[in-house]
Amino acid sequence: MKPQPKIVLFANTDWYLLNFRLSLAKALREEGWQAVFVSPSGNYARRLQQSGFRWIRLDFSTRGTNLFHEALVVLRLARLYRRERPVLAHHFTIKCNLYGTIAARFARGISVVNSITGLGHVFIDPSPGASLLRCMAGLLYSIILRLPHQRVIFENQEDRDSFYHRGFLSRGKAHIIRGAGVDCHRFRPELSANLPESAGIRVLLASRLIREKGIREFLDAARIVKARTPGIEFVLAGGRYEGNPSSFSEAEIGAIRREGLVEYLGHRSDMPSVMAGCHIFVLPSYGEGTPSSLLEAAACEKPIVATRIAGCQGIVLDSVNGFLVPVRDAASLAVAIERLAGDHEMRRQFGKAGRQIVMGGFDEKILIGKTLRVYRELLGQRH
């Protein structure tokens, strides 16, 4: 029997692989390919294995800067690739893109797909430390993304054009695929059918607690709204992102709990039920690729307030299924929330429109199909 061609999916957390790439792995299996997950150890690898997939542990620090230790990570990954002999490796997030491409080059004979799932903290943070890392990452990107036998997937046109403008990428290697998509059966409006409004309108932000997600603006907007309309409730769901320098600390999260301005749920894995418990979804982010949380909210027919950035536009059409507000503008965020909270019919119409937008272009089956076409095109050119 001819062995199944193997594809490695490499990310910096098993949480990411479980939540955003498990459906891709299942589609690969249905196509006769063998998908193998690679990531540092975490709490979610067992669930990947229970789904019938191999998971290989490769520990490294997402914040590590010691050149010797980082070089060892690349060498360990190259040995893994030589041992596994995948025909293709698909990498997610900056370090995985950089290290994975170098390791695949050392191992030889492996085609590479790198996903830019948003520019991330390094390219958004204006601090001097981030500026230095940005220069280093940019130099490496400008080298590795020009290597042969690879493609780059962006989640929006603005990020792709930014890479072109910075000289990181030559034209012809880039594809735009708007995220991992959403399971429109798992996230569906029927779950919210009996959600009451008599106890107050509930406004949800679900995100890992990093500053670039607009957590501070959400809290400030809650203060503004509750001072004018005390009956509106604010809910924050999400845990710390320990590998990110912009993550909220335990002390800061404790302060949010003590203030009582918002109901803090912590990390939740049951997002369909969390979505079902809110009337409005908010994401005041500074920068995104294509945020899955917006797709999930729209699939559940939730009206949305998001920032006017490339990653949110296209999912949120202003005054069609939500409102787009300026970045870092808590006052505008508060006004948009109040408009939706005060108009039941607007919320209903926006919700219906949002699900139609998702079903028309963001269902995970559509986006996985586009990803598989990138794989076939790249592998076809190699052979």
mmCIF file of C-alpha atoms in Angstrom:
data_model
loop_
_atom_site.group_PDB
_atom_site.id
_atom_site.type_symbol
_atom_site.label_atom_id
_atom_site.label_comp_id
_atom_site.label_asym_id
_atom_site.label_seq_id
_atom_site.Cartn_x
_atom_site.Cartn_y
_atom_site.Cartn_z
ATOM 1 C CA MET A 1 0.000 0.000 0.000
ATOM 2 C CA LYS A 2 1.331 3.451 -0.932
ATOM 3 C CA PRO A 3 2.132 5.487 2.224
ATOM 4 C CA GLN A 4 0.000 8.557 2.894
ATOM 5 C CA PRO A 5 1.772 11.852 2.128
ATOM 6 C CA LYS A 6 2.483 13.604 5.418
ATOM 7 C CA ILE A 7 1.818 17.248 6.260
ATOM 8 C CA VAL A 8 3.084 18.875 9.465
ATOM 9 C CA LEU A 9 1.048 21.643 11.141
ATOM 10 C CA PHE A 10 3.405 23.584 13.454
ATOM 11 C CA ALA A 11 2.259 26.299 15.899
ATOM 12 C CA ASN A 12 3.459 27.875 19.120
ATOM 13 C CA THR A 13 0.622 26.401 21.244
ATOM 14 C CA ASP A 14 -1.451 23.241 21.182
ATOM 15 C CA TRP A 15 -4.409 25.477 22.083
ATOM 16 C CA TYR A 16 -4.102 27.206 18.706
ATOM 17 C CA LEU A 17 -3.908 23.908 16.823
ATOM 18 C CA LEU A 18 -6.959 22.498 18.591
ATOM 19 C CA ASN A 19 -9.134 25.576 18.186
ATOM 20 C CA PHE A 20 -8.179 26.702 14.699
ATOM 21 C CA ARG A 21 -6.548 23.837 12.751
ATOM 22 C CA LEU A 22 -8.208 20.611 13.866
ATOM 23 C CA SER A 23 -10.821 20.902 11.115
ATOM 24 C CA LEU A 24 -8.030 21.365 8.555
ATOM 25 C CA ALA A 25 -6.355 18.174 9.817
ATOM 26 C CA LYS A 26 -9.645 16.289 9.498
ATOM 27 C CA ALA A 27 -10.048 17.524 5.931
ATOM 28 C CA LEU A 28 -6.518 16.372 5.134
ATOM 29 C CA ARG A 29 -7.334 12.934 6.510
ATOM 30 C CA GLU A 30 -10.438 12.746 4.330
ATOM 31 C CA GLU A 31 -8.267 13.636 1.306
ATOM 32 C CA GLY A 32 -5.883 10.755 2.046
ATOM 33 C CA TRP A 33 -3.110 12.786 3.633
ATOM 34 C CA GLN A 34 -1.611 12.253 7.069
ATOM 35 C CA ALA A 35 -1.656 15.330 9.323
ATOM 36 C CA VAL A 36 0.840 15.596 12.193
ATOM 37 C CA PHE A 37 0.658 18.336 14.824
ATOM 38 C CA VAL A 38 3.814 19.892 16.325
ATOM 39 C CA SER A 39 3.831 22.399 19.205
ATOM 40 C CA PRO A 40 5.177 22.982 22.721
ATOM 41 C CA SER A 41 3.503 20.971 25.468
ATOM 42 C CA GLY A 42 0.235 22.242 26.879
ATOM 43 C CA ASN A 43 -3.183 21.272 28.138
ATOM 44 C CA TYR A 44 -4.737 20.491 24.756
ATOM 45 C CA ALA A 45 -2.414 17.966 23.096
ATOM 46 C CA ARG A 46 -4.387 15.045 24.531
ATOM 47 C CA ARG A 47 -7.527 16.278 22.791
ATOM 48 C CA LEU A 48 -5.645 16.417 19.493
ATOM 49 C CA GLN A 49 -4.537 12.833 20.051
ATOM 50 C CA GLN A 50 -8.050 11.761 21.051
ATOM 51 C CA SER A 51 -9.188 13.063 17.670
ATOM 52 C CA GLY A 52 -6.949 10.433 16.069
ATOM 53 C CA PHE A 53 -3.901 12.539 15.171
ATOM 54 C CA ARG A 54 -0.253 12.322 16.093
ATOM 55 C CA TRP A 55 1.100 15.212 18.150
ATOM 56 C CA ILE A 56 4.836 15.755 18.579
ATOM 57 C CA ARG A 57 6.183 17.848 21.406
ATOM 58 C CA LEU A 58 8.704 20.563 20.569
ATOM 59 C CA ASP A 59 9.191 22.909 23.503
ATOM 60 C CA PHE A 60 10.503 26.425 23.044
ATOM 61 C CA SER A 61 9.901 29.854 24.558
ATOM 62 C CA THR A 62 7.792 32.239 22.518
ATOM 63 C CA ARG A 63 9.689 35.089 24.232
ATOM 64 C CA GLY A 64 13.168 33.560 24.087
ATOM 65 C CA THR A 65 15.962 35.782 22.699
ATOM 66 C CA ASN A 66 19.082 33.801 23.637
ATOM 67 C CA LEU A 67 20.652 33.088 20.245
ATOM 68 C CA PHE A 68 22.230 29.810 21.364
ATOM 69 C CA HIS A 69 18.949 28.450 22.742
ATOM 70 C CA GLU A 70 17.008 29.631 19.698
ATOM 71 C CA ALA A 71 19.511 27.969 17.341
ATOM 72 C CA LEU A 72 19.035 24.713 19.254
ATOM 73 C CA VAL A 73 15.275 24.939 18.655
ATOM 74 C CA VAL A 74 15.874 25.222 14.908
ATOM 75 C CA LEU A 75 18.243 22.231 14.965
ATOM 76 C CA ARG A 76 15.768 20.117 16.938
ATOM 77 C CA LEU A 77 13.032 21.011 14.492
ATOM 78 C CA ALA A 78 15.280 20.164 11.529
ATOM 79 C CA ARG A 79 15.957 16.737 13.068
ATOM 80 C CA LEU A 80 12.220 16.255 13.546
ATOM 81 C CA TYR A 81 11.606 17.105 9.884
ATOM 82 C CA ARG A 82 14.347 14.730 8.720
ATOM 83 C CA ARG A 83 12.832 11.947 10.804
ATOM 84 C CA GLU A 84 9.215 12.564 9.791
ATOM 85 C CA ARG A 85 9.892 13.429 6.115
ATOM 86 C CA PRO A 86 6.699 15.416 5.454
ATOM 87 C CA VAL A 87 6.043 16.526 1.906
ATOM 88 C CA LEU A 88 4.853 19.871 3.259
ATOM 89 C CA ALA A 89 5.056 21.845 6.520
ATOM 90 C CA HIS A 90 2.518 24.532 7.356
ATOM 91 C CA HIS A 91 3.668 27.048 9.991
ATOM 92 C CA PHE A 92 1.647 29.529 12.063
ATOM 93 C CA THR A 93 2.855 32.645 13.992
ATOM 94 C CA ILE A 94 6.163 34.500 13.607
ATOM 95 C CA LYS A 95 8.621 32.177 15.342
ATOM 96 C CA CYS A 96 7.131 29.070 13.789
ATOM 97 C CA ASN A 97 7.285 30.673 10.347
ATOM 98 C CA LEU A 98 10.919 31.716 10.753
ATOM 99 C CA TYR A 99 12.260 28.629 12.505
ATOM 100 C CA GLY A 100 10.115 26.185 10.535
ATOM 101 C CA THR A 101 11.233 27.532 7.171
ATOM 102 C CA ILE A 102 14.920 27.369 8.134
ATOM 103 C CA ALA A 103 14.494 23.851 9.537
ATOM 104 C CA ALA A 104 12.689 22.677 6.381
ATOM 105 C CA ARG A 105 15.548 24.088 4.311
ATOM 106 C CA PHE A 106 18.069 22.101 6.362
ATOM 107 C CA ALA A 107 15.967 18.934 6.085
ATOM 108 C CA ARG A 108 15.570 19.386 2.298
ATOM 109 C CA GLY A 109 12.784 18.259 0.032
ATOM 110 C CA ILE A 110 10.000 19.847 2.120
ATOM 111 C CA SER A 111 7.614 22.420 0.687
ATOM 112 C CA VAL A 112 6.587 25.183 3.076
ATOM 113 C CA VAL A 113 3.444 27.224 3.676
ATOM 114 C CA ASN A 114 3.717 30.099 6.168
ATOM 115 C CA SER A 115 0.557 31.681 7.572
ATOM 116 C CA ILE A 116 0.703 35.311 8.677
ATOM 117 C CA THR A 117 -2.250 35.278 11.067
ATOM 118 C CA GLY A 118 -1.936 38.999 11.809
ATOM 119 C CA LEU A 119 1.114 41.192 12.252
ATOM 120 C CA GLY A 120 1.185 40.507 15.999
ATOM 121 C CA HIS A 121 2.720 42.271 18.991
ATOM 122 C CA VAL A 122 6.132 42.736 17.369
ATOM 123 C CA PHE A 123 4.710 44.792 14.490
ATOM 124 C CA ILE A 124 2.080 46.698 16.527
ATOM 125 C CA ASP A 125 3.885 47.646 19.763
ATOM 126 C CA PRO A 126 5.666 51.039 19.352
ATOM 127 C CA SER A 127 8.111 50.434 22.257
ATOM 128 C CA PRO A 128 11.909 50.452 21.631
ATOM 129 C CA GLY A 129 12.172 46.753 22.585
ATOM 130 C CA ALA A 130 9.534 45.764 20.048
ATOM 131 C CA SER A 131 11.207 47.994 17.467
ATOM 132 C CA LEU A 132 14.446 46.007 17.774
ATOM 133 C CA LEU A 133 12.601 42.691 17.479
ATOM 134 C CA ARG A 134 10.701 44.102 14.496
ATOM 135 C CA CYS A 135 13.959 44.849 12.712
ATOM 136 C CA MET A 136 15.278 41.355 13.418
ATOM 137 C CA ALA A 137 12.049 39.650 12.362
ATOM 138 C CA GLY A 138 11.884 41.804 9.246
ATOM 139 C CA LEU A 139 15.437 40.891 8.235
ATOM 140 C CA LEU A 140 14.728 37.186 8.668
ATOM 141 C CA TYR A 141 11.401 37.419 6.838
ATOM 142 C CA SER A 142 13.024 39.197 3.891
ATOM 143 C CA ILE A 143 15.435 36.260 3.581
ATOM 144 C CA ILE A 144 13.286 33.197 4.258
ATOM 145 C CA LEU A 145 10.121 34.272 2.420
ATOM 146 C CA ARG A 146 12.090 34.489 -0.823
ATOM 147 C CA LEU A 147 13.281 30.891 -0.609
ATOM 148 C CA PRO A 148 11.894 28.476 -3.253
ATOM 149 C CA HIS A 149 9.118 25.896 -2.805
ATOM 150 C CA GLN A 150 6.967 27.927 -0.462
ATOM 151 C CA ARG A 151 3.805 30.013 -0.292
ATOM 152 C CA VAL A 152 2.613 32.617 2.202
ATOM 153 C CA ILE A 153 -1.001 32.894 3.342
ATOM 154 C CA PHE A 154 -2.263 36.220 4.667
ATOM 155 C CA GLU A 155 -5.605 36.752 6.353
ATOM 156 C CA ASN A 156 -6.223 40.185 4.832
ATOM 157 C CA GLN A 157 -4.966 42.307 1.958
ATOM 158 C CA GLU A 158 -3.517 45.059 4.179
ATOM 159 C CA ASP A 159 -1.085 42.661 5.884
ATOM 160 C CA ARG A 160 -0.029 41.261 2.515
ATOM 161 C CA ASP A 161 0.563 44.732 1.105
ATOM 162 C CA SER A 162 2.526 45.677 4.229
ATOM 163 C CA PHE A 163 4.908 42.773 3.588
ATOM 164 C CA TYR A 164 5.262 43.829 -0.046
ATOM 165 C CA HIS A 165 5.956 47.427 0.993
ATOM 166 C CA ARG A 166 8.552 46.417 3.596
ATOM 167 C CA GLY A 167 10.310 44.235 1.033
ATOM 168 C CA PHE A 168 9.766 41.016 2.997
ATOM 169 C CA LEU A 169 8.115 39.159 0.138
ATOM 170 C CA SER A 170 8.341 38.962 -3.627
ATOM 171 C CA ARG A 171 5.060 39.084 -5.524
ATOM 172 C CA GLY A 172 3.520 35.860 -6.753
ATOM 173 C CA LYS A 173 3.992 33.781 -3.597
ATOM 174 C CA ALA A 174 1.151 35.239 -1.540
ATOM 175 C CA HIS A 175 -2.437 34.072 -1.101
ATOM 176 C CA ILE A 176 -5.209 35.703 0.915
ATOM 177 C CA ILE A 177 -7.409 33.293 2.892
ATOM 178 C CA ARG A 178 -9.585 35.012 5.498
ATOM 179 C CA GLY A 179 -8.674 32.951 8.566
ATOM 180 C CA ALA A 180 -9.547 29.446 9.637
ATOM 181 C CA GLY A 181 -13.272 29.995 9.180
ATOM 182 C CA VAL A 182 -16.067 28.964 11.507
ATOM 183 C CA ASP A 183 -18.149 25.835 11.960
ATOM 184 C CA CYS A 184 -21.585 27.282 11.224
ATOM 185 C CA HIS A 185 -23.328 24.240 12.705
ATOM 186 C CA ARG A 186 -21.487 24.491 16.036
ATOM 187 C CA PHE A 187 -22.023 28.266 16.174
ATOM 188 C CA ARG A 188 -25.654 28.831 15.296
ATOM 189 C CA PRO A 189 -28.399 31.268 16.330
ATOM 190 C CA GLU A 190 -30.739 28.646 17.756
ATOM 191 C CA LEU A 191 -28.523 28.448 20.851
ATOM 192 C CA SER A 192 -29.647 31.991 21.790
ATOM 193 C CA ALA A 193 -33.326 31.472 21.022
ATOM 194 C CA ASN A 194 -34.476 31.874 24.642
ATOM 195 C CA LEU A 195 -32.042 34.615 25.691
ATOM 196 C CA PRO A 196 -34.055 37.105 27.808
ATOM 197 C CA GLU A 197 -33.616 40.875 27.652
ATOM 198 C CA SER A 198 -35.564 41.707 30.797
ATOM 199 C CA ALA A 199 -32.523 41.197 33.030
ATOM 200 C CA GLY A 200 -30.422 43.600 30.977
ATOM 201 C CA ILE A 201 -28.481 43.652 27.714
ATOM 202 C CA ARG A 202 -25.201 41.717 27.972
ATOM 203 C CA VAL A 203 -22.133 42.866 26.018
ATOM 204 C CA LEU A 204 -19.336 40.318 25.509
ATOM 205 C CA LEU A 205 -15.651 40.586 24.688
ATOM 206 C CA ALA A 206 -14.006 37.169 24.303
ATOM 207 C CA SER A 207 -10.263 37.237 23.762
ATOM 208 C CA ARG A 208 -6.948 36.322 25.271
ATOM 209 C CA LEU A 209 -6.058 39.126 27.651
ATOM 210 C CA ILE A 210 -3.455 41.088 25.718
ATOM 211 C CA ARG A 211 -3.467 44.866 25.405
ATOM 212 C CA GLU A 212 -3.699 44.914 21.611
ATOM 213 C CA LYS A 213 -7.156 43.323 21.836
ATOM 214 C CA GLY A 214 -8.475 46.612 23.267
ATOM 215 C CA ILE A 215 -9.172 45.313 26.774
ATOM 216 C CA ARG A 216 -8.540 48.749 28.328
ATOM 217 C CA GLU A 217 -10.878 50.437 25.863
ATOM 218 C CA PHE A 218 -13.545 47.845 26.643
ATOM 219 C CA LEU A 219 -13.228 48.582 30.362
ATOM 220 C CA ASP A 220 -13.298 52.343 29.760
ATOM 221 C CA ALA A 221 -16.363 52.009 27.527
ATOM 222 C CA ALA A 222 -18.062 49.975 30.254
ATOM 223 C CA ARG A 223 -17.466 52.827 32.732
ATOM 224 C CA ILE A 224 -18.938 55.355 30.302
ATOM 225 C CA VAL A 225 -21.994 53.252 29.455
ATOM 226 C CA LYS A 226 -22.782 52.145 33.005
ATOM 227 C CA ALA A 227 -22.639 55.749 34.208
ATOM 228 C CA ARG A 228 -25.408 56.596 31.733
ATOM 229 C CA THR A 229 -27.262 53.257 31.463
ATOM 230 C CA PRO A 230 -26.636 51.097 34.558
ATOM 231 C CA GLY A 231 -28.740 48.185 33.281
ATOM 232 C CA ILE A 232 -26.278 47.179 30.547
ATOM 233 C CA GLU A 233 -23.950 44.376 31.645
ATOM 234 C CA PHE A 234 -20.402 43.783 30.400
ATOM 235 C CA VAL A 235 -18.797 40.348 30.215
ATOM 236 C CA LEU A 236 -15.107 39.553 29.623
ATOM 237 C CA ALA A 237 -14.034 36.010 28.705
ATOM 238 C CA GLY A 238 -10.431 34.945 28.196
ATOM 239 C CA GLY A 239 -7.253 33.975 29.978
ATOM 240 C CA ARG A 240 -3.700 35.264 30.077
ATOM 241 C CA TYR A 241 -1.347 34.729 27.148
ATOM 242 C CA GLU A 242 1.789 33.933 29.077
ATOM 243 C CA GLY A 243 4.070 33.898 26.052
ATOM 244 C CA ASN A 244 3.099 37.415 25.007
ATOM 245 C CA PRO A 245 4.826 40.439 26.595
ATOM 246 C CA SER A 246 1.608 42.401 26.196
ATOM 247 C CA SER A 247 -0.424 39.966 28.316
ATOM 248 C CA PHE A 248 -2.245 41.218 31.370
ATOM 249 C CA SER A 249 -0.613 40.119 34.609
ATOM 250 C CA GLU A 250 -2.336 38.138 37.333
ATOM 251 C CA ALA A 251 -2.334 41.304 39.468
ATOM 252 C CA GLU A 252 -4.097 43.267 36.715
ATOM 253 C CA ILE A 253 -6.676 40.540 36.270
ATOM 254 C CA GLY A 254 -7.204 40.524 40.037
ATOM 255 C CA ALA A 255 -7.833 44.277 39.914
ATOM 256 C CA ILE A 256 -10.452 43.775 37.174
ATOM 257 C CA ARG A 257 -12.192 41.170 39.318
ATOM 258 C CA ARG A 258 -12.181 43.400 42.401
ATOM 259 C CA GLU A 259 -13.506 46.454 40.578
ATOM 260 C CA GLY A 260 -16.583 44.499 39.494
ATOM 261 C CA LEU A 261 -17.126 46.684 36.457
ATOM 262 C CA VAL A 262 -17.366 43.617 34.222
ATOM 263 C CA GLU A 263 -18.237 39.999 34.859
ATOM 264 C CA TYR A 264 -14.953 38.160 34.323
ATOM 265 C CA LEU A 265 -15.407 34.554 33.173
ATOM 266 C CA GLY A 266 -11.733 33.622 32.731
ATOM 267 C CA HIS A 267 -10.724 31.163 30.040
ATOM 268 C CA ARG A 268 -13.675 29.305 28.546
ATOM 269 C CA SER A 269 -13.643 26.389 26.131
ATOM 270 C CA ASP A 270 -17.439 26.333 25.649
ATOM 271 C CA MET A 271 -17.624 29.369 23.367
ATOM 272 C CA PRO A 272 -20.968 28.496 21.728
ATOM 273 C CA SER A 273 -22.699 28.675 25.109
ATOM 274 C CA VAL A 274 -20.761 31.826 26.089
ATOM 275 C CA MET A 275 -21.877 33.478 22.832
ATOM 276 C CA ALA A 276 -25.433 32.333 23.483
ATOM 277 C CA GLY A 277 -25.438 34.267 26.753
ATOM 278 C CA CYS A 278 -24.833 37.703 25.228
ATOM 279 C CA HIS A 279 -26.782 40.164 23.094
ATOM 280 C CA ILE A 280 -23.874 42.150 21.594
ATOM 281 C CA PHE A 281 -20.302 41.147 20.750
ATOM 282 C CA VAL A 282 -17.398 43.593 20.894
ATOM 283 C CA LEU A 283 -13.793 43.438 19.658
ATOM 284 C CA PRO A 284 -11.929 46.786 19.982
ATOM 285 C CA SER A 285 -8.647 45.343 18.679
ATOM 286 C CA TYR A 286 -5.667 47.356 17.417
ATOM 287 C CA GLY A 287 -4.738 44.815 14.738
ATOM 288 C CA GLU A 288 -5.957 41.428 13.493
ATOM 289 C CA GLY A 289 -5.499 38.933 10.702
ATOM 290 C CA THR A 290 -9.090 37.675 10.555
ATOM 291 C CA PRO A 291 -10.441 37.227 14.093
ATOM 292 C CA SER A 292 -12.249 33.942 14.630
ATOM 293 C CA SER A 293 -14.235 35.442 17.509
ATOM 294 C CA LEU A 294 -15.992 37.817 15.098
ATOM 295 C CA LEU A 295 -16.849 34.946 12.774
ATOM 296 C CA GLU A 296 -18.246 32.945 15.691
ATOM 297 C CA ALA A 297 -20.312 35.904 16.894
ATOM 298 C CA ALA A 298 -21.677 36.623 13.422
ATOM 299 C CA ALA A 299 -22.519 32.930 12.910
ATOM 300 C CA CYS A 300 -24.559 33.126 16.131
ATOM 301 C CA GLU A 301 -26.407 36.186 14.748
ATOM 302 C CA LYS A 302 -24.856 38.580 17.238
ATOM 303 C CA PRO A 303 -24.602 42.257 16.267
ATOM 304 C CA ILE A 304 -20.987 43.393 16.503
ATOM 305 C CA VAL A 305 -18.989 46.464 17.433
ATOM 306 C CA ALA A 306 -15.401 46.262 16.196
ATOM 307 C CA THR A 307 -12.585 48.590 15.237
ATOM 308 C CA ARG A 308 -12.065 49.925 11.735
ATOM 309 C CA ILE A 309 -9.048 47.769 10.877
ATOM 310 C CA ALA A 310 -8.350 45.478 7.940
ATOM 311 C CA GLY A 311 -8.929 42.256 9.866
ATOM 312 C CA CYS A 312 -12.422 43.257 11.008
ATOM 313 C CA GLN A 313 -13.630 44.859 7.789
ATOM 314 C CA GLY A 314 -15.339 42.389 5.513
ATOM 315 C CA ILE A 315 -16.670 40.479 8.489
ATOM 316 C CA VAL A 316 -18.297 43.583 9.958
ATOM 317 C CA LEU A 317 -19.978 45.851 7.422
ATOM 318 C CA ASP A 318 -20.678 49.188 9.055
ATOM 319 C CA SER A 319 -24.404 49.693 9.735
ATOM 320 C CA VAL A 320 -25.182 46.329 8.093
ATOM 321 C CA ASN A 321 -24.310 43.748 10.753
ATOM 322 C CA GLY A 322 -22.573 45.998 13.255
ATOM 323 C CA PHE A 323 -20.624 49.194 13.773
ATOM 324 C CA LEU A 324 -16.971 49.970 13.084
ATOM 325 C CA VAL A 325 -15.318 52.473 15.426
ATOM 326 C CA PRO A 326 -11.850 54.063 15.539
ATOM 327 C CA VAL A 327 -9.003 52.213 17.245
ATOM 328 C CA ARG A 328 -8.280 53.186 20.881
ATOM 329 C CA ASP A 329 -11.486 55.233 21.108
ATOM 330 C CA ALA A 330 -13.494 54.162 24.156
ATOM 331 C CA ALA A 331 -16.013 56.993 23.768
ATOM 332 C CA SER A 332 -16.986 55.930 20.227
ATOM 333 C CA LEU A 333 -17.104 52.310 21.375
ATOM 334 C CA ALA A 334 -19.508 53.289 24.178
ATOM 335 C CA VAL A 335 -21.809 55.189 21.799
ATOM 336 C CA ALA A 336 -22.007 52.241 19.385
ATOM 337 C CA ILE A 337 -22.798 49.827 22.222
ATOM 338 C CA GLU A 338 -25.564 52.118 23.492
ATOM 339 C CA ARG A 339 -27.105 52.394 20.009
ATOM 340 C CA LEU A 340 -27.341 48.620 19.709
ATOM 341 C CA ALA A 341 -28.451 48.100 23.297
ATOM 342 C CA GLY A 342 -31.354 50.504 22.811
ATOM 343 C CA ASP A 343 -32.726 49.051 19.576
ATOM 344 C CA HIS A 344 -33.996 45.459 19.581
ATOM 345 C CA GLU A 345 -34.975 45.510 15.895
ATOM 346 C CA MET A 346 -31.542 46.798 14.843
ATOM 347 C CA ARG A 347 -29.878 43.992 16.798
ATOM 348 C CA ARG A 348 -32.134 41.431 15.120
ATOM 349 C CA GLN A 349 -31.493 42.750 11.606
ATOM 350 C CA PHE A 350 -27.741 43.078 12.159
ATOM 351 C CA GLY A 351 -27.613 39.545 13.524
ATOM 352 C CA LYS A 352 -29.399 38.078 10.498
ATOM 353 C CA ALA A 353 -27.098 39.957 8.132
ATOM 354 C CA GLY A 354 -24.003 38.781 9.999
ATOM 355 C CA ARG A 355 -24.834 35.105 9.626
ATOM 356 C CA GLN A 356 -25.461 35.591 5.904
ATOM 357 C CA ILE A 357 -22.025 37.196 5.548
ATOM 358 C CA VAL A 358 -20.361 34.275 7.306
ATOM 359 C CA MET A 359 -22.273 31.603 5.415
ATOM 360 C CA GLY A 360 -21.422 33.286 2.131
ATOM 361 C CA GLY A 361 -17.654 33.457 2.535
ATOM 362 C CA PHE A 362 -16.328 32.444 5.935
ATOM 363 C CA ASP A 363 -17.665 28.934 6.564
ATOM 364 C CA GLU A 364 -14.661 26.773 7.464
ATOM 365 C CA LYS A 365 -15.376 24.364 4.600
ATOM 366 C CA ILE A 366 -14.883 27.185 2.089
ATOM 367 C CA LEU A 367 -11.607 28.379 3.619
ATOM 368 C CA ILE A 368 -10.197 24.880 4.165
ATOM 369 C CA GLY A 369 -10.889 24.167 0.499
ATOM 370 C CA LYS A 370 -8.824 27.234 -0.448
ATOM 371 C CA THR A 371 -5.977 26.081 1.816
ATOM 372 C CA LEU A 372 -5.942 22.624 0.241
ATOM 373 C CA ARG A 373 -5.735 24.223 -3.195
ATOM 374 C CA VAL A 374 -2.614 26.107 -2.068
ATOM 375 C CA TYR A 375 -1.087 22.802 -0.926
ATOM 376 C CA ARG A 376 -1.872 21.060 -4.229
ATOM 377 C CA GLU A 377 -0.547 23.928 -6.323
ATOM 378 C CA LEU A 378 2.724 24.078 -4.376
ATOM 379 C CA LEU A 379 3.266 20.323 -4.360
ATOM 380 C CA GLY A 380 2.342 20.099 -8.025
ATOM 381 C CA GLN A 381 5.010 22.631 -8.936
ATOM 382 C CA ARG A 382 7.623 20.691 -6.994
ATOM 383 C CA HIS A 383 6.835 17.441 -8.731
#
